[in-house]
Amino acid sequence: MDTPRYPSLTLVILFASLWLPTRMCAQEHYYFYRPHQTRGSDAFFTPLNLVLNGSFDAFRTDIGNNRNVRTIPWKLTSSIVWYNLRSPLYHINQYGWKRFWREEFINLSFNIQELQFLPNIGDHTLGYGMLYAKVTEYYDAHGYPAPVLWGVGTSLVFHYVNEMMQSGYEYKTNVDHIADIYVFNTLGLVLFSFDGVKRFFSEDVELLDWSLQPLFVPRNTTLQNVGQEFVLRYRLPWADHLAPFICWGVNSVVGLSYRYDHRQSISLGVGQSVNGMKRQERGEFWRMVPNLDGAVGVFWDDDGSLLAGMIVTGPKVPNVQLNVYPGLVNVAGIQPGLYVGTGERDGFVAGVTFMASPISLGFMR
């Protein structure tokens, strides 16, 4: 654990991530948060379920369903992430700058082991940047003072915990933490501080947040159905009722949306799902490489707010996951949501969700 420290670099990057977005202090227009949406994933959105979904997204890649929040070594995982972040140049030098650039930034390889830059750009820059703007707009709409600082603070919390959940339990060099926190997450915060970027990703194309409905299972103190899914969709100029889309996250599919009235769309896509992670070690260095499986997804949304979605994965790890969001069904004046997951990934998990509760009780066996 004795490594050279570069406190000046660390402080400069952290300062930049806090200072640059503060230009977004006055909200005249909401690009991603929809205060008047009464149903679906956008109506369900709150800072707390953002923190839950963002922090524990990696739970979905654990096929053994070991998602017990009580047994997580919080202090150890936090210190392992900081062990890498406190001396970024040292760890990159040890790992190798060429290899760091090739794996974390961009390359032309089709080798899954060298495509880490895809989630870096898709999740950490575009997805997390959009969520920063969305949660900042939430704070502004609900009258919080200094909504930008609240938005930055909320984002940094789930960014860090997300890295903790992927840290492993050993003090080894992991340059993923450095690339994620210092480069791509910070880039997302900066980019989505500009109205032009937000306008492009909300009007020219649709960048959507289709995050899940967190469940807590008291019997084994696990978190289920936590995670983030992002969607990029483009309405065809010559047929605006049709829109190619890509949905990515643990489940990533590509397909076509059909808008059957002025607001509601049905989307169908095929692609791949991450059905587990494989640890690769090289001396004191390590990284995680995904195991991929097939996936089919069908979704129903109201102006970008997901009403219901179903993902079927297999054949290696057959599993079905169904999310029905609050606001779609009305039962005696109550508008509950529902999650059901069954198969080799989930076992059997179910729970009823509610608009006013960012996390609900679940059942599993």
Tab-separated table of C-alpha atoms in Angstrom:
chain	number	residue	atom	x	y	z
A	1	MET	CA	0.000	0.000	0.000
A	2	ASP	CA	3.049	2.298	0.132
A	3	THR	CA	2.846	4.199	-3.129
A	4	PRO	CA	3.964	7.675	-4.172
A	5	ARG	CA	1.172	10.215	-3.849
A	6	TYR	CA	0.233	12.968	-6.248
A	7	PRO	CA	-2.150	15.042	-4.132
A	8	SER	CA	-1.937	18.096	-6.360
A	9	LEU	CA	-3.222	16.185	-9.419
A	10	THR	CA	-6.004	14.558	-7.436
A	11	LEU	CA	-7.157	17.860	-5.961
A	12	VAL	CA	-7.028	19.642	-9.321
A	13	ILE	CA	-9.238	17.017	-10.969
A	14	LEU	CA	-11.706	16.914	-8.088
A	15	PHE	CA	-11.818	20.723	-7.993
A	16	ALA	CA	-12.497	20.834	-11.724
A	17	SER	CA	-15.373	18.355	-11.386
A	18	LEU	CA	-16.953	20.570	-8.720
A	19	TRP	CA	-16.208	23.992	-10.216
A	20	LEU	CA	-16.900	23.655	-13.920
A	21	PRO	CA	-20.524	22.490	-13.623
A	22	THR	CA	-21.440	25.432	-11.358
A	23	ARG	CA	-22.158	27.510	-14.468
A	24	MET	CA	-25.483	25.644	-14.547
A	25	CYS	CA	-26.994	27.605	-11.666
A	26	ALA	CA	-30.227	28.936	-13.168
A	27	GLN	CA	-32.634	26.486	-14.773
A	28	GLU	CA	-34.874	27.979	-17.413
A	29	HIS	CA	-35.664	24.695	-19.138
A	30	TYR	CA	-35.642	21.056	-18.043
A	31	TYR	CA	-34.162	18.719	-20.606
A	32	PHE	CA	-34.276	15.348	-18.833
A	33	TYR	CA	-36.377	15.671	-15.686
A	34	ARG	CA	-40.111	15.838	-16.347
A	35	PRO	CA	-41.927	17.281	-13.309
A	36	HIS	CA	-45.356	16.743	-14.852
A	37	GLN	CA	-44.862	13.084	-15.806
A	38	THR	CA	-47.235	10.998	-13.670
A	39	ARG	CA	-46.307	7.466	-14.663
A	40	GLY	CA	-43.370	5.305	-15.580
A	41	SER	CA	-39.655	5.483	-14.902
A	42	ASP	CA	-39.433	9.283	-15.092
A	43	ALA	CA	-42.181	9.740	-12.507
A	44	PHE	CA	-40.464	7.132	-10.320
A	45	PHE	CA	-37.121	8.969	-10.477
A	46	THR	CA	-35.679	10.458	-7.254
A	47	PRO	CA	-32.120	11.176	-6.056
A	48	LEU	CA	-32.311	8.201	-3.683
A	49	ASN	CA	-33.214	5.606	-6.287
A	50	LEU	CA	-30.575	7.183	-8.533
A	51	VAL	CA	-27.970	6.558	-5.815
A	52	LEU	CA	-29.212	2.994	-5.289
A	53	ASN	CA	-29.315	2.099	-8.979
A	54	GLY	CA	-26.014	3.793	-9.735
A	55	SER	CA	-24.123	2.471	-6.727
A	56	PHE	CA	-25.151	-1.175	-6.959
A	57	ASP	CA	-25.509	-1.726	-10.704
A	58	ALA	CA	-22.663	-4.278	-10.541
A	59	PHE	CA	-24.874	-6.551	-8.400
A	60	ARG	CA	-26.645	-7.634	-11.594
A	61	THR	CA	-23.524	-9.337	-12.936
A	62	ASP	CA	-23.280	-11.612	-9.883
A	63	ILE	CA	-24.884	-14.846	-11.002
A	64	GLY	CA	-24.525	-16.304	-7.512
A	65	ASN	CA	-26.978	-13.640	-6.290
A	66	ASN	CA	-24.599	-12.587	-3.512
A	67	ARG	CA	-26.065	-9.097	-3.140
A	68	ASN	CA	-26.030	-8.916	0.632
A	69	VAL	CA	-25.461	-5.305	1.709
A	70	ARG	CA	-24.799	-6.400	5.291
A	71	THR	CA	-21.696	-8.426	4.398
A	72	ILE	CA	-20.025	-5.888	2.090
A	73	PRO	CA	-16.624	-4.855	3.559
A	74	TRP	CA	-17.399	-1.161	3.157
A	75	LYS	CA	-14.213	0.201	4.733
A	76	LEU	CA	-11.958	-2.156	2.754
A	77	THR	CA	-13.541	-1.504	-0.640
A	78	SER	CA	-13.535	2.243	-0.045
A	79	SER	CA	-9.850	2.259	0.853
A	80	ILE	CA	-8.954	0.069	-2.166
A	81	VAL	CA	-10.575	2.566	-4.531
A	82	TRP	CA	-8.763	5.437	-2.815
A	83	TYR	CA	-5.490	3.462	-2.957
A	84	ASN	CA	-5.736	3.729	-6.747
A	85	LEU	CA	-7.161	7.243	-6.931
A	86	ARG	CA	-4.673	8.879	-4.597
A	87	SER	CA	-1.709	8.046	-6.890
A	88	PRO	CA	-3.085	7.847	-10.437
A	89	LEU	CA	0.185	8.517	-12.280
A	90	TYR	CA	2.031	5.894	-10.254
A	91	HIS	CA	-0.536	3.188	-11.030
A	92	ILE	CA	-0.735	4.084	-14.721
A	93	ASN	CA	3.053	4.014	-14.956
A	94	GLN	CA	3.052	0.579	-13.354
A	95	TYR	CA	0.301	-0.677	-15.639
A	96	GLY	CA	1.735	0.893	-18.798
A	97	TRP	CA	0.468	4.007	-20.554
A	98	LYS	CA	0.077	2.289	-23.929
A	99	ARG	CA	-1.971	-0.523	-22.463
A	100	PHE	CA	-3.975	1.936	-20.342
A	101	TRP	CA	-4.812	4.021	-23.412
A	102	ARG	CA	-5.705	1.015	-25.578
A	103	GLU	CA	-8.004	-0.625	-23.029
A	104	GLU	CA	-9.626	2.413	-21.405
A	105	PHE	CA	-9.900	4.926	-24.254
A	106	ILE	CA	-10.281	3.670	-27.803
A	107	ASN	CA	-9.079	0.963	-30.153
A	108	LEU	CA	-10.262	-0.903	-33.241
A	109	SER	CA	-10.187	-4.354	-31.694
A	110	PHE	CA	-13.212	-6.662	-31.590
A	111	ASN	CA	-11.745	-8.540	-28.630
A	112	ILE	CA	-14.140	-8.269	-25.671
A	113	GLN	CA	-11.131	-8.049	-23.368
A	114	GLU	CA	-10.083	-4.755	-24.956
A	115	LEU	CA	-13.454	-2.982	-25.169
A	116	GLN	CA	-13.562	-1.360	-21.746
A	117	PHE	CA	-13.754	2.030	-23.455
A	118	LEU	CA	-17.321	1.279	-24.596
A	119	PRO	CA	-18.888	1.409	-21.088
A	120	ASN	CA	-16.499	4.248	-20.253
A	121	ILE	CA	-18.071	6.359	-22.987
A	122	GLY	CA	-21.610	4.958	-22.897
A	123	ASP	CA	-22.105	4.672	-19.134
A	124	HIS	CA	-19.644	6.985	-17.457
A	125	THR	CA	-19.718	9.906	-19.896
A	126	LEU	CA	-23.090	9.910	-21.669
A	127	GLY	CA	-25.217	8.049	-19.115
A	128	TYR	CA	-23.777	9.505	-15.926
A	129	GLY	CA	-23.551	12.960	-17.501
A	130	MET	CA	-27.231	12.869	-18.416
A	131	LEU	CA	-28.137	11.641	-14.913
A	132	TYR	CA	-26.151	14.504	-13.387
A	133	ALA	CA	-28.198	16.971	-15.444
A	134	LYS	CA	-31.432	15.136	-14.605
A	135	VAL	CA	-30.893	15.030	-10.844
A	136	THR	CA	-29.794	18.689	-10.871
A	137	GLU	CA	-33.050	19.563	-12.615
A	138	TYR	CA	-34.910	17.505	-9.991
A	139	TYR	CA	-33.323	19.515	-7.184
A	140	ASP	CA	-34.134	22.763	-8.970
A	141	ALA	CA	-37.760	21.736	-9.562
A	142	HIS	CA	-38.137	20.853	-5.870
A	143	GLY	CA	-36.722	24.149	-4.632
A	144	TYR	CA	-33.351	23.027	-3.281
A	145	PRO	CA	-30.789	25.811	-2.829
A	146	ALA	CA	-27.695	25.492	-5.051
A	147	PRO	CA	-29.127	22.581	-7.105
A	148	VAL	CA	-25.888	22.207	-9.056
A	149	LEU	CA	-23.933	21.428	-5.894
A	150	TRP	CA	-26.610	18.940	-4.853
A	151	GLY	CA	-26.422	17.377	-8.313
A	152	VAL	CA	-22.636	17.130	-8.249
A	153	GLY	CA	-22.661	15.734	-4.705
A	154	THR	CA	-25.264	13.097	-5.511
A	155	SER	CA	-23.342	12.082	-8.632
A	156	LEU	CA	-20.009	11.803	-6.836
A	157	VAL	CA	-21.562	9.604	-4.145
A	158	PHE	CA	-22.886	6.977	-6.523
A	159	HIS	CA	-19.802	7.240	-8.748
A	160	TYR	CA	-17.570	6.324	-5.827
A	161	VAL	CA	-19.767	3.553	-4.402
A	162	ASN	CA	-20.103	2.098	-7.897
A	163	GLU	CA	-16.315	1.768	-8.024
A	164	MET	CA	-16.302	0.221	-4.535
A	165	MET	CA	-18.661	-2.531	-5.677
A	166	GLN	CA	-16.133	-3.436	-8.393
A	167	SER	CA	-12.942	-3.001	-6.372
A	168	GLY	CA	-12.256	-6.579	-5.284
A	169	TYR	CA	-10.763	-7.211	-1.869
A	170	GLU	CA	-7.033	-6.746	-2.521
A	171	TYR	CA	-4.788	-3.697	-2.714
A	172	LYS	CA	-3.815	-4.083	-6.364
A	173	THR	CA	-3.522	-1.641	-9.227
A	174	ASN	CA	-6.853	-1.178	-10.994
A	175	VAL	CA	-6.705	1.555	-13.621
A	176	ASP	CA	-10.454	1.272	-14.267
A	177	HIS	CA	-11.043	3.346	-11.125
A	178	ILE	CA	-8.694	6.042	-12.403
A	179	ALA	CA	-10.191	6.214	-15.897
A	180	ASP	CA	-13.776	6.144	-14.611
A	181	ILE	CA	-13.512	8.756	-11.854
A	182	TYR	CA	-10.893	11.153	-13.169
A	183	VAL	CA	-11.608	11.064	-16.897
A	184	PHE	CA	-14.987	9.792	-18.024
A	185	ASN	CA	-17.195	10.692	-15.054
A	186	THR	CA	-15.655	14.160	-14.900
A	187	LEU	CA	-16.065	14.568	-18.665
A	188	GLY	CA	-19.751	13.683	-18.325
A	189	LEU	CA	-20.276	16.293	-15.606
A	190	VAL	CA	-18.605	18.963	-17.713
A	191	LEU	CA	-20.302	18.128	-21.019
A	192	PHE	CA	-23.800	18.002	-19.544
A	193	SER	CA	-23.309	21.400	-17.943
A	194	PHE	CA	-23.788	22.993	-21.375
A	195	ASP	CA	-27.228	23.672	-22.786
A	196	GLY	CA	-26.114	22.771	-26.307
A	197	VAL	CA	-25.141	19.249	-25.249
A	198	LYS	CA	-28.311	18.778	-23.220
A	199	ARG	CA	-30.445	20.116	-26.050
A	200	PHE	CA	-28.844	17.720	-28.544
A	201	PHE	CA	-29.395	14.671	-26.336
A	202	SER	CA	-32.983	15.571	-25.482
A	203	GLU	CA	-34.285	17.099	-28.730
A	204	ASP	CA	-32.134	16.065	-31.695
A	205	VAL	CA	-31.811	12.540	-30.338
A	206	GLU	CA	-33.344	11.053	-27.191
A	207	LEU	CA	-31.004	9.970	-24.398
A	208	LEU	CA	-33.238	8.225	-21.871
A	209	ASP	CA	-32.890	6.831	-18.363
A	210	TRP	CA	-34.629	3.460	-18.008
A	211	SER	CA	-33.181	2.548	-14.622
A	212	LEU	CA	-34.722	-0.209	-12.523
A	213	GLN	CA	-36.933	-0.423	-9.424
A	214	PRO	CA	-34.798	-1.314	-6.372
A	215	LEU	CA	-36.040	-4.007	-4.004
A	216	PHE	CA	-34.760	-4.888	-0.536
A	217	VAL	CA	-35.257	-8.488	0.621
A	218	PRO	CA	-35.251	-8.532	4.459
A	219	ARG	CA	-34.788	-12.304	4.735
A	220	ASN	CA	-31.224	-12.198	3.415
A	221	THR	CA	-30.606	-8.401	3.410
A	222	THR	CA	-29.988	-8.322	-0.335
A	223	LEU	CA	-30.680	-5.641	-2.910
A	224	GLN	CA	-32.434	-6.912	-6.023
A	225	ASN	CA	-33.359	-5.289	-9.331
A	226	VAL	CA	-30.901	-2.435	-8.914
A	227	GLY	CA	-29.198	-1.060	-11.981
A	228	GLN	CA	-29.106	1.455	-14.773
A	229	GLU	CA	-30.115	1.089	-18.394
A	230	PHE	CA	-29.670	3.898	-20.914
A	231	VAL	CA	-31.375	4.366	-24.263
A	232	LEU	CA	-30.366	6.424	-27.293
A	233	ARG	CA	-33.155	6.836	-29.838
A	234	TYR	CA	-33.430	8.800	-33.085
A	235	ARG	CA	-36.708	9.628	-34.817
A	236	LEU	CA	-36.430	9.142	-38.557
A	237	PRO	CA	-37.057	12.474	-40.366
A	238	TRP	CA	-39.108	10.803	-43.112
A	239	ALA	CA	-41.089	8.580	-40.698
A	240	ASP	CA	-41.070	10.024	-37.203
A	241	HIS	CA	-43.250	7.199	-35.886
A	242	LEU	CA	-40.211	4.929	-36.364
A	243	ALA	CA	-36.974	5.293	-34.415
A	244	PRO	CA	-33.902	3.061	-34.316
A	245	PHE	CA	-32.659	2.717	-30.760
A	246	ILE	CA	-29.889	1.218	-28.699
A	247	CYS	CA	-30.394	0.265	-25.067
A	248	TRP	CA	-27.261	-0.451	-23.057
A	249	GLY	CA	-26.209	-1.465	-19.579
A	250	VAL	CA	-25.904	-4.998	-18.227
A	251	ASN	CA	-28.528	-5.800	-20.870
A	252	SER	CA	-27.728	-4.223	-24.251
A	253	VAL	CA	-30.044	-4.493	-27.239
A	254	VAL	CA	-30.463	-2.743	-30.591
A	255	GLY	CA	-33.773	-2.435	-32.392
A	256	LEU	CA	-36.658	-0.290	-33.554
A	257	SER	CA	-39.299	1.784	-31.760
A	258	TYR	CA	-42.787	2.257	-33.185
A	259	ARG	CA	-44.762	5.243	-31.897
A	260	TYR	CA	-48.429	4.360	-32.249
A	261	ASP	CA	-49.826	7.687	-31.012
A	262	HIS	CA	-48.353	11.106	-30.271
A	263	ARG	CA	-46.667	9.893	-27.034
A	264	GLN	CA	-46.520	6.120	-26.630
A	265	SER	CA	-44.057	3.727	-28.268
A	266	ILE	CA	-43.400	-0.001	-28.391
A	267	SER	CA	-39.755	-1.021	-28.872
A	268	LEU	CA	-38.210	-4.366	-29.710
A	269	GLY	CA	-34.504	-5.145	-29.702
A	270	VAL	CA	-31.986	-7.991	-29.698
A	271	GLY	CA	-28.444	-8.039	-28.401
A	272	GLN	CA	-26.345	-9.318	-25.539
A	273	SER	CA	-26.404	-9.511	-21.762
A	274	VAL	CA	-23.585	-9.686	-19.229
A	275	ASN	CA	-24.192	-12.926	-17.331
A	276	GLY	CA	-21.182	-12.657	-15.056
A	277	MET	CA	-17.682	-11.234	-14.768
A	278	LYS	CA	-14.363	-13.061	-15.022
A	279	ARG	CA	-11.356	-11.769	-13.109
A	280	GLN	CA	-8.107	-11.571	-15.069
A	281	GLU	CA	-4.841	-11.118	-13.193
A	282	ARG	CA	-1.372	-10.191	-14.376
A	283	GLY	CA	0.996	-9.960	-11.432
A	284	GLU	CA	-0.162	-7.087	-9.241
A	285	PHE	CA	-2.692	-5.909	-11.848
A	286	TRP	CA	-6.223	-7.138	-12.391
A	287	ARG	CA	-9.392	-6.321	-14.286
A	288	MET	CA	-12.830	-7.767	-14.877
A	289	VAL	CA	-13.913	-9.128	-18.274
A	290	PRO	CA	-17.618	-9.787	-18.999
A	291	ASN	CA	-19.140	-13.125	-19.958
A	292	LEU	CA	-21.751	-12.469	-22.623
A	293	ASP	CA	-25.058	-14.133	-23.399
A	294	GLY	CA	-27.939	-13.420	-25.766
A	295	ALA	CA	-30.761	-10.993	-24.934
A	296	VAL	CA	-34.127	-9.919	-26.323
A	297	GLY	CA	-35.972	-6.869	-24.976
A	298	VAL	CA	-39.438	-5.427	-25.460
A	299	PHE	CA	-40.380	-2.030	-23.989
A	300	TRP	CA	-43.404	0.252	-23.710
A	301	ASP	CA	-42.835	3.933	-22.974
A	302	ASP	CA	-44.791	7.166	-22.657
A	303	ASP	CA	-42.792	10.034	-24.165
A	304	GLY	CA	-39.553	8.370	-23.065
A	305	SER	CA	-40.756	7.338	-19.603
A	306	LEU	CA	-40.616	3.533	-19.444
A	307	LEU	CA	-43.984	2.035	-18.505
A	308	ALA	CA	-43.016	-1.623	-18.757
A	309	GLY	CA	-40.039	-3.582	-19.998
A	310	MET	CA	-39.137	-7.238	-20.302
A	311	ILE	CA	-35.688	-8.729	-20.903
A	312	VAL	CA	-35.175	-12.392	-21.781
A	313	THR	CA	-31.593	-13.695	-21.679
A	314	GLY	CA	-29.984	-16.999	-22.632
A	315	PRO	CA	-29.207	-19.647	-23.632
A	316	LYS	CA	-26.192	-19.893	-21.288
A	317	VAL	CA	-27.998	-18.275	-18.360
A	318	PRO	CA	-31.725	-18.336	-19.141
A	319	ASN	CA	-33.576	-15.629	-17.261
A	320	VAL	CA	-36.655	-13.400	-17.590
A	321	GLN	CA	-37.009	-9.976	-15.963
A	322	LEU	CA	-40.213	-7.930	-16.049
A	323	ASN	CA	-40.504	-4.366	-14.763
A	324	VAL	CA	-43.913	-2.670	-14.682
A	325	TYR	CA	-43.551	0.867	-13.347
A	326	PRO	CA	-45.911	2.735	-11.016
A	327	GLY	CA	-48.628	4.747	-12.711
A	328	LEU	CA	-49.514	2.238	-15.394
A	329	VAL	CA	-52.032	0.255	-13.342
A	330	ASN	CA	-54.654	1.758	-11.016
A	331	VAL	CA	-56.008	-0.504	-8.257
A	332	ALA	CA	-58.593	1.172	-6.002
A	333	GLY	CA	-56.850	4.506	-6.384
A	334	ILE	CA	-53.391	3.020	-5.795
A	335	GLN	CA	-50.925	2.857	-8.684
A	336	PRO	CA	-48.395	0.131	-7.848
A	337	GLY	CA	-45.545	-1.139	-9.959
A	338	LEU	CA	-44.220	-4.678	-10.161
A	339	TYR	CA	-40.989	-6.564	-10.633
A	340	VAL	CA	-40.674	-10.281	-11.349
A	341	GLY	CA	-37.406	-12.010	-12.182
A	342	THR	CA	-36.978	-15.734	-12.631
A	343	GLY	CA	-34.247	-17.977	-13.976
A	344	GLU	CA	-30.636	-18.912	-13.336
A	345	ARG	CA	-29.555	-15.316	-12.733
A	346	ASP	CA	-32.312	-14.289	-10.310
A	347	GLY	CA	-33.694	-17.541	-8.920
A	348	PHE	CA	-37.127	-16.121	-8.236
A	349	VAL	CA	-37.512	-12.499	-7.125
A	350	ALA	CA	-40.694	-10.453	-6.947
A	351	GLY	CA	-41.873	-7.233	-5.392
A	352	VAL	CA	-44.518	-4.528	-5.588
A	353	THR	CA	-43.203	-0.978	-5.971
A	354	PHE	CA	-44.756	2.402	-5.226
A	355	MET	CA	-44.257	5.886	-6.627
A	356	ALA	CA	-43.622	7.455	-3.217
A	357	SER	CA	-41.002	4.862	-2.225
A	358	PRO	CA	-37.587	4.805	-3.966
A	359	ILE	CA	-37.025	1.272	-2.633
A	360	SER	CA	-39.601	-1.401	-1.841
A	361	LEU	CA	-39.676	-4.744	-0.087
A	362	GLY	CA	-39.098	-7.827	-2.176
A	363	PHE	CA	-39.456	-11.575	-1.882
A	364	MET	CA	-37.146	-14.253	-3.219
A	365	ARG	CA	-36.605	-17.969	-3.105
